[in-house]
């Protein structure tokens, strides 16, 4: 009789433990499922997401492959401008600068711009003539400035970069990788002058009305995090390119996405939004 009572007590205890385990599993499972978030499929030729705070790569599709970067090149031009010129220093527009292909501000040879206005034209308008003027003002020539760009790229940690032009217009030897542009973006946003220019929606420069061409500035989806800034780019060889920096609300980490070689502008933005939305759902310890 006593043995039977002990047996029944044992089984009741065992069933209670099992039931408790099931209840705990039911509570824990949703949180685990929330952490395991599949990365999105990306159609662009290359794409990365970089956690600049933790210095870790969250997403990598052909991130080390050298490619044509188009006007994301201008991020490096902006870095050298703020390193070498004060806001009121002059930037000179030469005959060669004025002949640069579109997109341009359309300045005449001999025009002088304040460096801060040149920075706005560079990052808002993506003005090729202004980029060339910055290069000549700081480096003495496009070639001299390109050498400075490449030295700075190495200091930043870039390993697959060779800059030839200050504006990203096509040159066969002018190439960088999505990872390197992410590192350059991370460096660029450490300069408040660059961030202010990236976040300026409109300005008047040399009597010309300029509107920022980055669509994410105007209505960034909340799911991507707090918009810090970025740079668009396009050439027929590079296709559509976009570097974007945001702050993740959950932990304040700075996340940088780079998309290279998207076949359409709309896809460039959609894939950037998908990548950053995904990255914002990750916790620092979540599986990648």
XYZ file of C-alpha atoms in Angstrom, residues 11-106:
96
model
C 4.327 10.064 -11.158
C 2.328 13.110 -10.071
C 5.591 14.947 -9.360
C 7.059 13.871 -12.695
C 3.989 15.042 -14.622
C 4.079 18.370 -12.767
C 7.733 18.856 -13.747
C 6.960 18.003 -17.379
C 3.991 20.382 -17.426
C 6.150 23.116 -15.937
C 8.780 22.468 -18.592
C 6.193 22.747 -21.359
C 4.929 26.016 -19.905
C 8.447 27.450 -19.731
C 9.149 26.336 -23.300
C 5.976 28.036 -24.472
C 7.127 31.269 -22.837
C 10.715 31.111 -24.090
C 10.065 29.894 -27.639
C 8.547 33.137 -28.970
C 11.531 35.171 -27.775
C 13.947 32.725 -29.373
C 11.977 32.840 -32.591
C 12.072 36.622 -32.466
C 15.868 36.550 -32.272
C 16.365 34.189 -35.216
C 15.526 36.528 -38.081
C 16.362 35.409 -41.581
C 18.340 37.962 -43.623
C 16.550 39.325 -46.692
C 17.307 38.252 -50.242
C 19.119 41.044 -52.102
C 19.168 41.508 -55.876
C 21.888 44.164 -55.968
C 25.332 43.004 -57.094
C 26.800 43.577 -53.626
C 25.467 44.570 -50.227
C 26.672 44.761 -46.636
C 25.393 45.829 -43.236
C 28.040 46.948 -40.759
C 27.586 47.523 -37.038
C 30.009 50.420 -36.701
C 29.655 50.477 -32.910
C 30.528 46.808 -32.402
C 32.748 46.744 -35.526
C 31.065 43.601 -36.816
C 29.609 42.650 -40.183
C 25.963 41.649 -39.938
C 25.355 40.992 -43.639
C 27.767 40.347 -46.481
C 27.005 39.705 -50.134
C 30.178 40.068 -52.209
C 31.297 42.712 -49.762
C 34.994 42.440 -50.654
C 34.499 42.509 -54.441
C 35.942 45.677 -56.055
C 33.204 47.467 -58.006
C 32.470 50.871 -59.476
C 31.110 53.042 -56.628
C 29.684 55.989 -58.606
C 29.020 59.029 -56.394
C 29.434 57.199 -53.097
C 33.040 58.196 -53.885
C 32.095 61.697 -52.749
C 32.039 60.496 -49.140
C 35.831 60.374 -49.270
C 35.963 63.772 -50.983
C 33.831 65.150 -48.145
C 36.159 63.663 -45.522
C 39.201 65.346 -47.064
C 37.326 68.641 -47.384
C 36.494 68.820 -43.663
C 40.014 67.695 -42.758
C 41.712 70.385 -44.852
C 39.311 73.335 -45.218
C 37.554 75.526 -42.682
C 33.920 76.432 -43.427
C 34.769 79.877 -44.871
C 37.825 78.794 -46.874
C 37.417 79.208 -50.655
C 36.970 76.404 -53.168
C 37.952 77.406 -56.707
C 36.103 76.295 -59.835
C 38.508 75.972 -62.763
C 37.776 75.576 -66.460
C 38.284 71.814 -66.104
C 35.936 71.690 -63.115
C 33.229 73.620 -64.955
C 33.326 71.098 -67.824
C 32.541 68.072 -65.665
C 29.500 66.092 -66.851
C 26.157 66.161 -65.111
C 25.143 66.192 -62.351
C 26.684 69.607 -61.715
C 25.874 72.884 -60.036
C 26.661 74.730 -63.273
